[in-house]
Structures are given as C-alpha cells and as structure tokens.
PDB file of C-alpha atoms in Angstrom:
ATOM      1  CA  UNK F1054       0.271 -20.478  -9.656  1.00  0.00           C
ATOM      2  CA  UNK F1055      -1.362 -17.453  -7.966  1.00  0.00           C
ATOM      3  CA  UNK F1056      -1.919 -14.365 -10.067  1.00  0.00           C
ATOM      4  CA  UNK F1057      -4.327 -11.145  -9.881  1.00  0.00           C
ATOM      5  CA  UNK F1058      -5.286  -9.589 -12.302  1.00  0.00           C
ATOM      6  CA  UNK F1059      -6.527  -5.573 -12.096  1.00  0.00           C
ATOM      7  CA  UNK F1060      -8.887  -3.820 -14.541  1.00  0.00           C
ATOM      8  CA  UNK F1061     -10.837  -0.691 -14.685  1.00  0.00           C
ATOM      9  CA  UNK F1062      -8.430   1.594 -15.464  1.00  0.00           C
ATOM     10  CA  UNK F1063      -8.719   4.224 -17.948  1.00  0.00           C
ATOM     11  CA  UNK F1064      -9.027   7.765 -18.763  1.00  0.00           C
ATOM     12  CA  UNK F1065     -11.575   9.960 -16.910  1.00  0.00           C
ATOM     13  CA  UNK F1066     -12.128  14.078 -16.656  1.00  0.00           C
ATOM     14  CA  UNK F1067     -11.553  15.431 -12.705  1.00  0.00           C
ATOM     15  CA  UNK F1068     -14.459  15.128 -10.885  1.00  0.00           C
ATOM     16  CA  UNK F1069     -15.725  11.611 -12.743  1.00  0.00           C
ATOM     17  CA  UNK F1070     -15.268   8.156 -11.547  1.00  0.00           C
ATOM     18  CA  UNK F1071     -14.071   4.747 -12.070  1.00  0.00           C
ATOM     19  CA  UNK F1072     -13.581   1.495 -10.322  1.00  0.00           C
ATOM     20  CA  UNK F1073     -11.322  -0.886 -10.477  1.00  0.00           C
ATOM     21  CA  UNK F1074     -11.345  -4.749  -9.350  1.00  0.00           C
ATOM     22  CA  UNK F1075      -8.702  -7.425  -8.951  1.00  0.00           C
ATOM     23  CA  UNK F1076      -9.485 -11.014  -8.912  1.00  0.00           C
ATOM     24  CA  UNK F1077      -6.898 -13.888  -7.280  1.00  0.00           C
ATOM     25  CA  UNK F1078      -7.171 -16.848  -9.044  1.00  0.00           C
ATOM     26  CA  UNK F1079      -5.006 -19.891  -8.882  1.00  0.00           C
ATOM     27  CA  UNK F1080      -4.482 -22.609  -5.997  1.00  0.00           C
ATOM     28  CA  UNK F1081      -4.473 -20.872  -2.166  1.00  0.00           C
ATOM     29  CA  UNK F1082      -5.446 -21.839   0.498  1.00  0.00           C
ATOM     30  CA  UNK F1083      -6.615 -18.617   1.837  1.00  0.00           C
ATOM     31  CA  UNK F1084      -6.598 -14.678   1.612  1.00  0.00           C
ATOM     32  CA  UNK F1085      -5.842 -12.139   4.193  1.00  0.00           C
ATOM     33  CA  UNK F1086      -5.086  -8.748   3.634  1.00  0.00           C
ATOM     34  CA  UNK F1087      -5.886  -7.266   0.163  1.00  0.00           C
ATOM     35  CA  UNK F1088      -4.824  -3.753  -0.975  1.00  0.00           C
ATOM     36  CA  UNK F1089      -4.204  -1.044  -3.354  1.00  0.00           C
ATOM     37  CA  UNK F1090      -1.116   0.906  -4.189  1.00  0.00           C
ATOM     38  CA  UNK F1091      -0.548   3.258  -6.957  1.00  0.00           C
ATOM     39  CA  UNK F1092       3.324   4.512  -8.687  1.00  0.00           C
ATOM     40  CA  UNK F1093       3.518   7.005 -11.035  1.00  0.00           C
ATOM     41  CA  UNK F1094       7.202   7.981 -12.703  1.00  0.00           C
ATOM     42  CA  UNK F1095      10.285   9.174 -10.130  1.00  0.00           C
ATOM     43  CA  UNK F1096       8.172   8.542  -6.888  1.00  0.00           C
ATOM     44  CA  UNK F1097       7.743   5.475  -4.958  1.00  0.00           C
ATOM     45  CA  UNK F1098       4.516   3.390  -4.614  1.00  0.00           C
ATOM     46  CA  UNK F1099       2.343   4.668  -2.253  1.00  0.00           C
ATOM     47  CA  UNK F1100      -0.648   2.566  -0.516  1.00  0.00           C
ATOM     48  CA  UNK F1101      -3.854   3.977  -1.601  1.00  0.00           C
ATOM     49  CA  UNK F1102      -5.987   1.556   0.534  1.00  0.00           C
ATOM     50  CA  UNK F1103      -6.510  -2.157   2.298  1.00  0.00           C
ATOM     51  CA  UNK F1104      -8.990  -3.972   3.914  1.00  0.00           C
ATOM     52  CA  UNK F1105      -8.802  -6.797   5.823  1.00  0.00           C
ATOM     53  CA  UNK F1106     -10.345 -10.238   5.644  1.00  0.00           C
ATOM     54  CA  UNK F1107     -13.342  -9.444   7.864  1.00  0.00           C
ATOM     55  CA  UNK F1108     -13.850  -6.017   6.020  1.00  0.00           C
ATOM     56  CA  UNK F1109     -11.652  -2.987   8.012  1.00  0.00           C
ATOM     57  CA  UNK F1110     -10.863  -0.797   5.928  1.00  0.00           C
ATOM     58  CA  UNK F1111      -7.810   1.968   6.010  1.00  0.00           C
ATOM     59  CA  UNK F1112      -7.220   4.503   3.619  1.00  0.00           C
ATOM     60  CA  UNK F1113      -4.669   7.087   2.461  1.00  0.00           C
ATOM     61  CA  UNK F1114      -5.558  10.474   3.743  1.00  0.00           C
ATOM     62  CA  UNK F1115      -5.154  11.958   0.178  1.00  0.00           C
ATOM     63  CA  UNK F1116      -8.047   9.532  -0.382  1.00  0.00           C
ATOM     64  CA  UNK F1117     -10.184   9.359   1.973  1.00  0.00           C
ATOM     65  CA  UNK F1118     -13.846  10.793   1.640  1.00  0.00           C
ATOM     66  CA  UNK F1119     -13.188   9.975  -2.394  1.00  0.00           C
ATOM     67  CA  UNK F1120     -12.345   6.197  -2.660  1.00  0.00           C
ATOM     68  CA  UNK F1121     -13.852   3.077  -1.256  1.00  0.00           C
ATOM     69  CA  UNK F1122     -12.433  -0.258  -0.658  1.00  0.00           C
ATOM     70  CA  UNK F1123     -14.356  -3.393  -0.779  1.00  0.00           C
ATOM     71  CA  UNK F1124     -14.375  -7.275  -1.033  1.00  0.00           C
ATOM     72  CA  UNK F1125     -15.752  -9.923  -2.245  1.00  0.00           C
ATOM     73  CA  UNK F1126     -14.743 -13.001  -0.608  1.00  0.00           C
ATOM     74  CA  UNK F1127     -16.536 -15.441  -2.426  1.00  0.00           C
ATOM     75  CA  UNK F1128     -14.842 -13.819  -5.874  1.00  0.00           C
ATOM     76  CA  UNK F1129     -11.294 -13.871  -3.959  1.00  0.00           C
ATOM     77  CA  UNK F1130     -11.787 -10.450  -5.337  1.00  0.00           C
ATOM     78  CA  UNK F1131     -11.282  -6.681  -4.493  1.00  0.00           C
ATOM     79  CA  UNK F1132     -12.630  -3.448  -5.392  1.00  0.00           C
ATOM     80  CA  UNK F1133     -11.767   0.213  -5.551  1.00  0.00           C
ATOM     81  CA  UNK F1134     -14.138   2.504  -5.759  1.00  0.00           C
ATOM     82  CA  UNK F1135     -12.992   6.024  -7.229  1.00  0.00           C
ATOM     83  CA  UNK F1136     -15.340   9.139  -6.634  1.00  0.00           C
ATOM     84  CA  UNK F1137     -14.210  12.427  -7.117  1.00  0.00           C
ATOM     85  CA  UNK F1138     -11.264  12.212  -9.280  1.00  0.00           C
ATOM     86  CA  UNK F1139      -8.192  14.766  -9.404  1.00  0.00           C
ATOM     87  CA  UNK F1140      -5.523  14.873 -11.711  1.00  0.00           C
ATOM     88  CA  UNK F1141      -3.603  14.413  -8.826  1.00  0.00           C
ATOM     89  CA  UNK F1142      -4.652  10.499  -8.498  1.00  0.00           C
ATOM     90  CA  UNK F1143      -3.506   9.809 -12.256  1.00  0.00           C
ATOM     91  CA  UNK F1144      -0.969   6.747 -11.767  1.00  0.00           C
ATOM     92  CA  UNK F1145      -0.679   2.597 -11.982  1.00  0.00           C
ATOM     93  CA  UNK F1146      -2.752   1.634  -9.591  1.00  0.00           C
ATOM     94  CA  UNK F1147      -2.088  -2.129  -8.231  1.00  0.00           C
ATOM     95  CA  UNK F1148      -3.547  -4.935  -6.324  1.00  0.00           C
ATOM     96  CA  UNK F1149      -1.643  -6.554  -3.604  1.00  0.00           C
ATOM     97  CA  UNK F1150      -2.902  -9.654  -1.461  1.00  0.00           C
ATOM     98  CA  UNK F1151      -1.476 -11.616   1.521  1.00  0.00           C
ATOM     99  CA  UNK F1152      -1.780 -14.961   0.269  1.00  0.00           C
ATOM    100  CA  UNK F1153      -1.519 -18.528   2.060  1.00  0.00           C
ATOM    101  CA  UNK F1154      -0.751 -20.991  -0.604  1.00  0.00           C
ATOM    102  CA  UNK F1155      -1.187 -24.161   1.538  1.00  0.00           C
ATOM    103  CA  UNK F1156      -1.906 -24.451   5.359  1.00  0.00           C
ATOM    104  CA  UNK F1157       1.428 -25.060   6.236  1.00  0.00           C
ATOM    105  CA  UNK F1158       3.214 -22.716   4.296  1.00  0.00           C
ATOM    106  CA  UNK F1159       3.934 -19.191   4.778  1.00  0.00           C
ATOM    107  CA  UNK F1160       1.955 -16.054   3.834  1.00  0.00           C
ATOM    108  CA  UNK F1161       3.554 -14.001   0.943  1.00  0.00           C
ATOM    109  CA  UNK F1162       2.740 -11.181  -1.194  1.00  0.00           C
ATOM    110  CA  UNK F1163       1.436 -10.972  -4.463  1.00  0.00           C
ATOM    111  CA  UNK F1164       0.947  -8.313  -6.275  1.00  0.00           C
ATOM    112  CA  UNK F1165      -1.256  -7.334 -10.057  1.00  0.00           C
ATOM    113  CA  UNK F1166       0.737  -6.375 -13.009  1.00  0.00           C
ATOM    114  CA  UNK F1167      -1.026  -2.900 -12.463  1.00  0.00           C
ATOM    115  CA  UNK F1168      -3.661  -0.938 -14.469  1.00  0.00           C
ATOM    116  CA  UNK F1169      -3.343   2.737 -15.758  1.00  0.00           C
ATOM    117  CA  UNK F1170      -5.713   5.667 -14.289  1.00  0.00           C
ATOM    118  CA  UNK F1171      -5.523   9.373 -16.105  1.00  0.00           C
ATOM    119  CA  UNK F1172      -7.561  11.927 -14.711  1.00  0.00           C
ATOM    120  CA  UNK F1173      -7.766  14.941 -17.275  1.00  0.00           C
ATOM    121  CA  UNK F1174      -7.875  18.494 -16.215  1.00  0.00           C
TER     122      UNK F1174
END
C-alpha cells in the first residue's frame, strides 16, 4: 500500500517561510513525476510545482522566484521550499507522485492527504 504523507504546514506572518516535505513509503517499484498542488475553499486545485525524476523543475508563475522544488530520491521524498510568503498562498497544499507499483503494471497517481499553510497579514 503506497501512501505520502505531507508535513510542514503551519501558520507563518507574510514575508516568512516554511517548507514542506512528503515522503512515499510503501511497496513501488519506482517514482516519476512528483508535485505540489494547493486548494483552498470554492476554487479548484491548482499545481503549485513538479519536478521530474532527473530534477526539472516547473513552477506556477504566481510562484516562481518564491518557492523551490526539490527531491530526494534516495528518501522517495519531496520538498517545497516556501520563501517570501503572501497571504495570497494560504491553502492545503498536497503532494502528488506518479507511481509504478510493479514493473509491469501501470503508472497511477497518488496523492497526500494534504497539509494546511496560513500566511497572516
């Protein structure tokens, strides 16, 4: 059973910082794309972020400049690094990954059960 599991969240004034990580544990066979999305109330989730296995990175322009994406691959785990915070960016912010179970099965998404980030004014 694959899960990941986010943490880092919390509440921070504008201007201060916080990162999160997500760690896949579980059985798989292997990890390809791994991401970050964030929701808040009456709006749809909205990527923030994803990098790919070998490190590219792509980012939201809302973010970019303020938040960096990283990976560990050894940790099956990924970062978010969040610099310059706006009350704006307040949300759930959650982990998706593009996981292969087994060789010969098919890729499929998993996501985090999502971690809470409040940016004060």
């Amino acid at each position: 059973q694959v899960q990941l599991v986010e943490s880092g969240g919390g509440l921070v004034q504008a201007g201060g910082s916080l990162r999160l990580s997500c760690a896949a544990s579980g059985s798989m066979f292997r990890i390809n794309a791994m991401g970050w999305y964030r929701q808040t109330p009456g709006k749809e989730r909205e990527l923030v972020a994803t990098i790919t296995s070998d490190g590219s990175a792509n980012y939201a322009d809302s973010v970019k400049g303020r938040f960096t994406i990283s990976r560990d691959n050894t940790k099956n785990t990924v970062y978010l690094q969040m610099d310059n915070l706006k009350p704006e960016d307040t949300s759930v912010y959650y982990c998706k990954a593009a996981i292969q179970i087994q060789y010969f099965r098919p890729w499929g998404d998993y996501w985090g059960q999502g971690t809470q980030v409040t940016i004060s004014s």
